[in-house]
Coordinates of C-alpha atoms and ligand atoms in Angstrom, one line a residue:
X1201 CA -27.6 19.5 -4.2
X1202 CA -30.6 19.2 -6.5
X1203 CA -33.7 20.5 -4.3
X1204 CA -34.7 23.6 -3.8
X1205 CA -33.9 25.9 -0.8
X1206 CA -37.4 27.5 -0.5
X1207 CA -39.0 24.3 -0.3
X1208 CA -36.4 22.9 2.0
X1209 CA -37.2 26.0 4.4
X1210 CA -40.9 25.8 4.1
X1211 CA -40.6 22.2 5.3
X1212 CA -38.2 22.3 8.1
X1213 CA -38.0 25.7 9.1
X1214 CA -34.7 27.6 9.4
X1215 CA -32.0 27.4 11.1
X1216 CA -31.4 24.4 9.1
X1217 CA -28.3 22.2 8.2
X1218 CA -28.8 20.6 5.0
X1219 CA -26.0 17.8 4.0
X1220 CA -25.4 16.3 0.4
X1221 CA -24.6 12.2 1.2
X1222 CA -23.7 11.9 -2.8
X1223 CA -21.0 14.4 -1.8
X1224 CA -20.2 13.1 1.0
X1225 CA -19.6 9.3 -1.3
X1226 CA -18.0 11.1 -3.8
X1227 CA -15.7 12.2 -1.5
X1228 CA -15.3 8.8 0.1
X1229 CA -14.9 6.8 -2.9
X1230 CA -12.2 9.5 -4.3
X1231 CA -9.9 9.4 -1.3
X1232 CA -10.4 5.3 -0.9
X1233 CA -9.6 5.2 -5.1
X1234 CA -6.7 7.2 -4.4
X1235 CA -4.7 4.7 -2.0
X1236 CA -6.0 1.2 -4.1
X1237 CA -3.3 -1.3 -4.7
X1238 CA -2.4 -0.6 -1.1
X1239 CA -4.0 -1.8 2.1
X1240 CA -5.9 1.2 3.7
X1241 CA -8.7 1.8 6.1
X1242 CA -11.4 5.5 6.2
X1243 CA -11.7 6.1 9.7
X1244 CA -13.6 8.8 9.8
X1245 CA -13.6 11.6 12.5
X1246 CA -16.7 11.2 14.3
X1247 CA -16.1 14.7 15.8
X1248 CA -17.0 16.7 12.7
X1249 CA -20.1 15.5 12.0
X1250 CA -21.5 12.6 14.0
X1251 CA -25.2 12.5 13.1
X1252 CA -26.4 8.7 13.0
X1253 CA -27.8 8.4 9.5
X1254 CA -24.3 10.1 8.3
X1255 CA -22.6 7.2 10.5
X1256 CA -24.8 4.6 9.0
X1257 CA -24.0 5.9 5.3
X1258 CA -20.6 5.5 6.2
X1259 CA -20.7 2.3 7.6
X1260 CA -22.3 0.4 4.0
X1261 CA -19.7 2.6 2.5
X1262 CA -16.9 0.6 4.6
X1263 CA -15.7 3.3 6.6
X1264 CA -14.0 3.0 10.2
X1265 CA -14.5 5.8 12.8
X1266 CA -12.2 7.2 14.5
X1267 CA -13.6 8.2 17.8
X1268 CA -12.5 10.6 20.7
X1269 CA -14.9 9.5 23.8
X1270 CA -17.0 6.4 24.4
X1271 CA -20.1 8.3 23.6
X1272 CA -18.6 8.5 19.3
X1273 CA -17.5 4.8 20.1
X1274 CA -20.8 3.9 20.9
X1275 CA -22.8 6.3 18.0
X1276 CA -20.2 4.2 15.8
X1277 CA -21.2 1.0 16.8
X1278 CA -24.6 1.6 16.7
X1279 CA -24.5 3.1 13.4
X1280 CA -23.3 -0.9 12.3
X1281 CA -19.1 0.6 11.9
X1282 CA -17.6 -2.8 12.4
X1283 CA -16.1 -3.0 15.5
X1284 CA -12.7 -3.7 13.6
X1285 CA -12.7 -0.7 12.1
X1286 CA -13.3 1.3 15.3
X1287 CA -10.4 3.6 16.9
X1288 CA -10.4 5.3 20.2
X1289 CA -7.7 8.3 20.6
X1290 CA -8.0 11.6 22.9
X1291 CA -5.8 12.6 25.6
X1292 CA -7.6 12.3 28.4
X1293 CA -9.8 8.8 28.5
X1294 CA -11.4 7.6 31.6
X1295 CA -11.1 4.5 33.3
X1296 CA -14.8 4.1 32.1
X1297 CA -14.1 4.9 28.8
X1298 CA -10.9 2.6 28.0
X1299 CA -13.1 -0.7 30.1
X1300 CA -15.8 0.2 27.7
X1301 CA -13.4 0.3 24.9
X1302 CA -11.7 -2.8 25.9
X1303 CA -14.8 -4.8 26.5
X1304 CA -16.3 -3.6 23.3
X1305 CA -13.0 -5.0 21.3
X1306 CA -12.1 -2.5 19.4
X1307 CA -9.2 -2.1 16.9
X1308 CA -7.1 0.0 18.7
X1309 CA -6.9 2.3 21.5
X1310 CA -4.5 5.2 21.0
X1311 CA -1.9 6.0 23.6
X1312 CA -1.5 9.8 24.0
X1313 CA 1.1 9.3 27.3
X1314 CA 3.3 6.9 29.4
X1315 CA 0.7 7.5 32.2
X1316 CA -2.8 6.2 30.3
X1317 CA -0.4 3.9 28.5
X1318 CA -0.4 2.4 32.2
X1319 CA -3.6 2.6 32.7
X1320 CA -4.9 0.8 29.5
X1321 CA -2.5 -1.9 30.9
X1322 CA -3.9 -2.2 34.0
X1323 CA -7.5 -2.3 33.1
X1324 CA -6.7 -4.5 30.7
X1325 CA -5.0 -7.3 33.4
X1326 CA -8.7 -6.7 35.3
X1327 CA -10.4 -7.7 32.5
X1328 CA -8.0 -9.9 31.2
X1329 CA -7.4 -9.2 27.8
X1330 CA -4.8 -7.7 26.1
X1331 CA -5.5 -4.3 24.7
X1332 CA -4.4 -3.3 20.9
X1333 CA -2.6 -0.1 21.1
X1334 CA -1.0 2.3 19.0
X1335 CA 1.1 5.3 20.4
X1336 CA 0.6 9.0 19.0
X1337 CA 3.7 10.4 18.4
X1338 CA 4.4 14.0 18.0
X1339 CA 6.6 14.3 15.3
X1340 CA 7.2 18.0 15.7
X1341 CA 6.3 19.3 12.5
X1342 CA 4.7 22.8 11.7
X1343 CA 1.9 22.2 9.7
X1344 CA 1.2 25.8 8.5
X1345 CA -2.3 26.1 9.8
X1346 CA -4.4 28.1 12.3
X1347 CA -2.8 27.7 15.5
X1348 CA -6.2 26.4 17.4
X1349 CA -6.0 23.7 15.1
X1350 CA -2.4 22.6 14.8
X1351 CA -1.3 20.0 16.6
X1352 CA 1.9 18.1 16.2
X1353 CA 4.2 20.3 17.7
X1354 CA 6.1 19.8 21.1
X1355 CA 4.1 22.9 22.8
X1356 CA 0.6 21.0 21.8
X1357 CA -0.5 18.7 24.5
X1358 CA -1.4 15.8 21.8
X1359 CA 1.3 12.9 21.7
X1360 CA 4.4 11.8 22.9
X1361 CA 7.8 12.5 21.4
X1362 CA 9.4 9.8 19.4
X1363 CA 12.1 9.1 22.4
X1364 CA 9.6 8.5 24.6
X1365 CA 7.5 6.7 22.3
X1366 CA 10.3 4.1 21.7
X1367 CA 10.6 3.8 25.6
X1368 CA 6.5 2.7 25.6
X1369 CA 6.6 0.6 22.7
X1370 CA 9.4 -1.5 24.1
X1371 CA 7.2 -1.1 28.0
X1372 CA 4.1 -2.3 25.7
X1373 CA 5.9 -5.0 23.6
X1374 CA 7.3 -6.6 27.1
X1375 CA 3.8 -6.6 29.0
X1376 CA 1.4 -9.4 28.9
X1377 CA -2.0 -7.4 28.4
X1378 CA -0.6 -4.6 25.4
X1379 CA -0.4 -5.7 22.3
X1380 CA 1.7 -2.7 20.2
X1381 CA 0.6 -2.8 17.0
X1382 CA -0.2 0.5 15.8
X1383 CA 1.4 4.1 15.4
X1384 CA -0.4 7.2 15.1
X1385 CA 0.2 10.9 14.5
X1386 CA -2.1 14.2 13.3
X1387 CA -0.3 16.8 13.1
X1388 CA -3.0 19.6 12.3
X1389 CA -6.1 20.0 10.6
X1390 CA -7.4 22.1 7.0
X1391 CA -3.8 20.9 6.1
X1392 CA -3.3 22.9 2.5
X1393 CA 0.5 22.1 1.9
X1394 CA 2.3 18.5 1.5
X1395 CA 5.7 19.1 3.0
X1396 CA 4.5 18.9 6.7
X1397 CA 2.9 15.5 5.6
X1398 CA 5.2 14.6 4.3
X1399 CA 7.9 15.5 6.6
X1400 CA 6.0 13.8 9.4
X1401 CA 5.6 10.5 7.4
X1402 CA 9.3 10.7 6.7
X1403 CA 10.1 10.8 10.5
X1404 CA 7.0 8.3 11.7
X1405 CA 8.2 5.6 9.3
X1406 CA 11.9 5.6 10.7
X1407 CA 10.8 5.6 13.8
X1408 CA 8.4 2.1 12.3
X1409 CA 12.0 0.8 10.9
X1410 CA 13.5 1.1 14.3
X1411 CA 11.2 -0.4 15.8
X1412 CA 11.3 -3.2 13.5
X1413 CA 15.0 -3.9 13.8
X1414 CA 14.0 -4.6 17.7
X1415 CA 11.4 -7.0 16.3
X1416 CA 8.4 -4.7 17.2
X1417 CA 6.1 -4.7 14.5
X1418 CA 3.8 -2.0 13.3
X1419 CA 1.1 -3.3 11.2
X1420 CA -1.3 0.0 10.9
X1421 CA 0.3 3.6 9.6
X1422 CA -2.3 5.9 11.4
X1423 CA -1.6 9.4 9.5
X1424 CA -4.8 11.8 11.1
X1425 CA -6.8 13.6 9.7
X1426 CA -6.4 16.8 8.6
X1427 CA -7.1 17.0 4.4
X1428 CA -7.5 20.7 3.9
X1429 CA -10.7 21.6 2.3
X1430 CA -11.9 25.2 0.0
X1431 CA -13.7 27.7 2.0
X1432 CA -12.7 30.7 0.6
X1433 CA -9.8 30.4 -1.9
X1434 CA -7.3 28.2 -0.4
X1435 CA -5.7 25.9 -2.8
X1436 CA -6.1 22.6 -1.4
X1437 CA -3.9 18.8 -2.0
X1438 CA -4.8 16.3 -4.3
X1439 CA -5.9 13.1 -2.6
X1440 CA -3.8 11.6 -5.4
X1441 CA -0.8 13.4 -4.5
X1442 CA -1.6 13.0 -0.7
X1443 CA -1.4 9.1 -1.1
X1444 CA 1.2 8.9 -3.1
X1445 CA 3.6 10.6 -0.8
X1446 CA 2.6 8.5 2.1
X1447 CA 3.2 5.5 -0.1
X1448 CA 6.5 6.6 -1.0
X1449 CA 8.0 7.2 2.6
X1450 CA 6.2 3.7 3.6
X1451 CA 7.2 1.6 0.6
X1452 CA 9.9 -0.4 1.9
X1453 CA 7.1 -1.5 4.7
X1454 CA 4.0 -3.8 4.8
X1455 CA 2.0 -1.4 6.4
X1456 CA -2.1 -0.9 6.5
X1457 CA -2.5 3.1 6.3
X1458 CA -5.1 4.5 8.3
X1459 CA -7.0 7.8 7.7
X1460 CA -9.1 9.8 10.0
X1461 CA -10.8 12.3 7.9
X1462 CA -13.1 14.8 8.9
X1463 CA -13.3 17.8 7.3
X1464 CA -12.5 16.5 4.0
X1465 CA -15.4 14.2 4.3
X1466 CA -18.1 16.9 5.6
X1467 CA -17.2 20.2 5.1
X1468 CA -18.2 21.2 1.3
X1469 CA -21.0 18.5 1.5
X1470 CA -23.1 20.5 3.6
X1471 CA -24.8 23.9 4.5
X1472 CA -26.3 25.9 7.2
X1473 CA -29.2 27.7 6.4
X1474 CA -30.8 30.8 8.3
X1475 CA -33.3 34.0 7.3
X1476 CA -33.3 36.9 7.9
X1477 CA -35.6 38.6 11.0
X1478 CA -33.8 42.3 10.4
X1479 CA -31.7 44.9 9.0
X1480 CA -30.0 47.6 11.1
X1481 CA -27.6 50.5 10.7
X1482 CA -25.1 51.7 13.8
X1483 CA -24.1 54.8 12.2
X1484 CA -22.7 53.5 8.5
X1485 CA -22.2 49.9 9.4
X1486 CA -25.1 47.4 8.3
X1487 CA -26.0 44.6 10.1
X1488 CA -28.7 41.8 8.8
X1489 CA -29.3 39.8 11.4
X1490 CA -30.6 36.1 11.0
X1491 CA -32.4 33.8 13.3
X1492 CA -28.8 31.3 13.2
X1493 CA -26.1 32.3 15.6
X1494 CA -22.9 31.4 17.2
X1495 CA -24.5 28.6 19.0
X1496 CA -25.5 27.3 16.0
X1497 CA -22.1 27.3 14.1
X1498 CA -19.5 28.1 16.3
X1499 CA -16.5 28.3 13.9
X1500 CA -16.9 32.1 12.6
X1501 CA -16.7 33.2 16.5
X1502 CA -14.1 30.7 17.7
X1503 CA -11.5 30.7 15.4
X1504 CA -13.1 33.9 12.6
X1505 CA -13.6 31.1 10.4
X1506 CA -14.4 32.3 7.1
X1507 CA -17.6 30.8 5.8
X1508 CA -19.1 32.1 2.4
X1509 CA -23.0 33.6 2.7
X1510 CA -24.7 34.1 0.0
X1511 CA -28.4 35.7 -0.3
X1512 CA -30.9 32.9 -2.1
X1513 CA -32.4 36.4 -3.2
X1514 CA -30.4 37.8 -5.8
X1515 CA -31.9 41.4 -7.4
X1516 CA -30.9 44.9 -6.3
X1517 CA -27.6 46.8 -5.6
X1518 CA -25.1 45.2 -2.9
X1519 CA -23.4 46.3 0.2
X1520 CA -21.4 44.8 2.7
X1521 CA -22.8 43.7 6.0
X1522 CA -22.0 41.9 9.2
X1523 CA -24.2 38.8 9.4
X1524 CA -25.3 38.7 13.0
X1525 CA -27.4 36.6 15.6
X1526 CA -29.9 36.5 18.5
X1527 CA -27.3 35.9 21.2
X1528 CA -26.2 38.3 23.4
X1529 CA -22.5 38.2 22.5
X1530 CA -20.7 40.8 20.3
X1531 CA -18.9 37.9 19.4
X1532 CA -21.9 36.3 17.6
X1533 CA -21.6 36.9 14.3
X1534 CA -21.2 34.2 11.0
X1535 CA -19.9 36.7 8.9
X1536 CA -18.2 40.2 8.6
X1537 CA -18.0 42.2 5.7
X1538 CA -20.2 40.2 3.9
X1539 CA -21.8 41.5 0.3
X1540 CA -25.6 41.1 0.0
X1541 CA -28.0 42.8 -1.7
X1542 CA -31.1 44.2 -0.1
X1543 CA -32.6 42.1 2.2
X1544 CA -36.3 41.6 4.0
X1545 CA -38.1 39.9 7.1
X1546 CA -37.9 35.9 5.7
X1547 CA -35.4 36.0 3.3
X1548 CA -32.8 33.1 3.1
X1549 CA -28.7 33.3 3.7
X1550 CA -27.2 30.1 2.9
X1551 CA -23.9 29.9 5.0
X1552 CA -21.2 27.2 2.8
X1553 CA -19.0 24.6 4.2
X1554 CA -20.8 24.2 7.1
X1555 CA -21.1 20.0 7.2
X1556 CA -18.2 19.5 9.5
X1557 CA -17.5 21.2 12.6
X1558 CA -21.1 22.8 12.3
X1559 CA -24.0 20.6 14.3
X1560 CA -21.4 18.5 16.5
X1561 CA -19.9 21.8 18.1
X1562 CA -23.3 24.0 18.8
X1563 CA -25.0 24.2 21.7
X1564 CA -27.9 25.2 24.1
X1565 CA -26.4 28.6 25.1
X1566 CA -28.6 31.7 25.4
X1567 CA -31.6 28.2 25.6
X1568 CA -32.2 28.1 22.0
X1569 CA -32.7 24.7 20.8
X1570 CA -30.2 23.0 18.6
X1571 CA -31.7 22.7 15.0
X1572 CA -32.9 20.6 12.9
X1573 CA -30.8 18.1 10.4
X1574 CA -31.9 17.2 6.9
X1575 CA -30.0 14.6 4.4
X1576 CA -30.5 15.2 1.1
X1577 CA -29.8 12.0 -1.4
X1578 CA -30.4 10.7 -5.1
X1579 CA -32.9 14.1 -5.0
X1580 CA -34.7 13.0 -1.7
X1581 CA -34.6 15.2 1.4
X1582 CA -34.9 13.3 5.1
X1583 CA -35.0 14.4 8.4
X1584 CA -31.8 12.8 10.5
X1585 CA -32.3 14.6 13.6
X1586 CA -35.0 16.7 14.8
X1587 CA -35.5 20.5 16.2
X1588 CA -35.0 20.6 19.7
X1589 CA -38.3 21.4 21.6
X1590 CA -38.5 23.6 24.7
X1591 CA -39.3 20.2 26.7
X1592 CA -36.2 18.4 25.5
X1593 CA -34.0 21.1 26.6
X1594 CA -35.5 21.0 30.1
X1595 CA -36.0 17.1 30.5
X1596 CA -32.9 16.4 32.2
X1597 CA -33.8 19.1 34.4
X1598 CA -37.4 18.3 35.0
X1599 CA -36.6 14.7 36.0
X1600 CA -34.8 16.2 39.2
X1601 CA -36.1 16.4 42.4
X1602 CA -35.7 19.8 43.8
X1603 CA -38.8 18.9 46.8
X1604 CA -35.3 20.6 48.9
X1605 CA -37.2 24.3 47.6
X1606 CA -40.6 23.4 48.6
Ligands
LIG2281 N1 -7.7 12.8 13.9 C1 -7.4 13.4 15.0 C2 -6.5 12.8 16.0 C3 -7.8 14.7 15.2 O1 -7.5 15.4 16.3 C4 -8.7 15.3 14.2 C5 -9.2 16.7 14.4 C6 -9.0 14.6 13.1 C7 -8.5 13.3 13.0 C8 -9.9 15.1 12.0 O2 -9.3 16.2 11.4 P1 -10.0 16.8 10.0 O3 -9.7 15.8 9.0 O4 -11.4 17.0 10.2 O5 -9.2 18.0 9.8 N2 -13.2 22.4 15.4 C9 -12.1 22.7 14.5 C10 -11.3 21.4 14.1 C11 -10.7 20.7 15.2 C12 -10.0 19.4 14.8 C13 -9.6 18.6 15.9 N3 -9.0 17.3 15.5 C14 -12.7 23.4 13.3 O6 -13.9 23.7 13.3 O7 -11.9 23.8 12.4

């Protein structure tokens, strides 16, 4: 990253996320590279990491978002992502959201079901427009990771299945206010293995070549997200190899190929960084516990997510040790079984692969304040977001009348 962790801490304090925007570029440029000659579009998934300096980076970079509630559609927007470039998926939208949506012109709203699919019509007809839409299908595909986190099979909620997707496309292609022009799957995320994508394109694009043949025409290949990423020792895909094989099952079709990555993106360009307050022994077990916590970054606790920590500190003899926080959960932990030398009051942990799925997912609970964001670029650091005080956590509170007490 090019600047020093100690001076980092002494400037904004710990818990800290620190994120690398030449990664993230480099990691931007590599997957864009790897689909040239072909018509593509990075939407990336506002979800994992939707600070609004990241968003604007993006944006001069050329990116698209891909959003999942009006609140990342309007982060997007204001970041300067073109409102072209703008998707809008989720299963559950709100009458709200898809008028906002509509009314803000987006590229496409995805359809998760015959129900919303209904909806978007009809709010559409109100506002008279005709709404771009694409349909997620569910291909039904294992895609051989965690469970929490795959998606594209029938027993997930996401999608329809292709039958019924054919049903809505020829609904939407009938109806004066859809305009069917997109189709969209993800079938799972920290995707390490091909086949499944490949698979999945294989079935998506016949389904595209039927639909053709009944003169509905797809214009924009939404594959998801869902590029796997190295946290521990996973061997991960080529974005070469990844765009290659959705080329080939597309080939024979004029197609713009949409991406919504996250992870890929976020993950390995940033890190979370927390010190130590103690050290404690229950009987043999060691615990070092840090002033971060599950609130903080969720992942180790939700779904034992394995994120390396390693001690800036680096002399005397290691031991394993469960890194633990403040909050008043046995569940609250970043790591088990973690190797780490001797530690003191102050010293600093620096927890890896924590730029995605790391700020967007912490909260207020036990009422510590969310922390502090810092973008590091070209050997510059910058605050992006600051440390929540004790006032802005009660504001919304505050601003209440509760005279009903007095
Ligand atoms: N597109 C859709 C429709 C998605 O549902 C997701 C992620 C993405 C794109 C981005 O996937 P990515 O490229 O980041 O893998 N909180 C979990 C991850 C949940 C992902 C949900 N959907 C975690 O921390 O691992």
């Amino acid at each position: 990253m090019g600047l020093d962790i100690q001076t980092l801490v002494k400037k904004y304090d710990t818990p800290l996320y620190i994120y690398d925007f030449n990664r993230v570029e480099k990691q931007y440029n590599g997957l864009k590279e790897a689909f040239s000659g072909k018509k593509s579009l990075i939407a990336y998934a506002v979800k994992a990491n939707s600070n609004l300096a990241l968003l604007k980076y993006l944006a001069k970079l050329g990116s698209g978002a891909d959003c999942v509630s009006i609140g990342e559609v309007k982060r997007a927007l204001k970041a300067g992502i073109k409102k072209y470039k703008i998707i809008f998926s989720g299963v559950g939208k709100k009458d709200s959201e898809i008028r906002e949506a509509l009314e803000r012109d987006i590229l496409l709203i995805n359809l998760e079901s015959e129900a919303e699919m209904k909806r978007v019509e009809m709010i559409a007809k109100e506002l008279g427009v005709e709404a771009r839409v694409s349909i997620r299908v569910n291909p039904n595909v294992d895609p051989k990771t965690h469970p929490y986190i795959s998606t594209g099979l029938h027993e997930n909620k996401f999608g329809v299945s292709i039958d019924m997707a054919k049903r809505m496309y020829i609904y939407a292609k009938k109806s004066k206010n859809l305009n069917p022009i997109g189709i969209h799957f993800h079938i799972g995320s920290q995707l390490t293995e091909l086949s499944p994508i490949r698979e999945a394109c294989e079935i998506v694009a016949d389904l595209v070549r039927s639909l053709k043949a009944i003169d509905i025409d797809i214009k924009f290949f939404d594959i998801g997200g869902g590029l796997g990423v190295i946290y521990d020792n996973e061997t991960t895909i080529n974005p070469k190899d990844y765009a290659l094989t959705i080329i080939r099952a597309t080939k024979d079709l004029d197609l713009t190929i949409v991406m919504e990555p996250g992870r890929y993106l976020m993950a390995n360009s940033g890190i979370f960084l927390t010190r130590v307050l103690y050290e404690k022994k229950n009987g043999n077990k060691r615990f070092v516990i840090v002033d971060g916590a599950m609130n903080d970054l969720l992942r180790p606790s939700l779904y034992s997510a394995y994120h390396k920590i390693e001690a800036v500190k680096k002399d005397g003899e290691k031991s394993l040790a469960d890194v633990v926080g403040p909050v008043c959960e046995s569940g609250d932990f970043l790591g088990k079984g973690v190797l780490l030398p001797p530690l003191n009051h102050g010293d600093i942990l620096i927890v890896h692969s924590a730029g995605a799925y790391g700020f967007t997912m912490s909260s207020n609970y036990n009422s510590r304040g969310r922390v502090a964001e810092v973008a590091v670029y070209n050997n510059r650091d910058y605050l992006i977001r600051e440390r929540e005080s004790f006032s802005d956590q009660i504001r919304l509170e505050e601003s209440c009348d509760t005279s009903w007490q007095d």
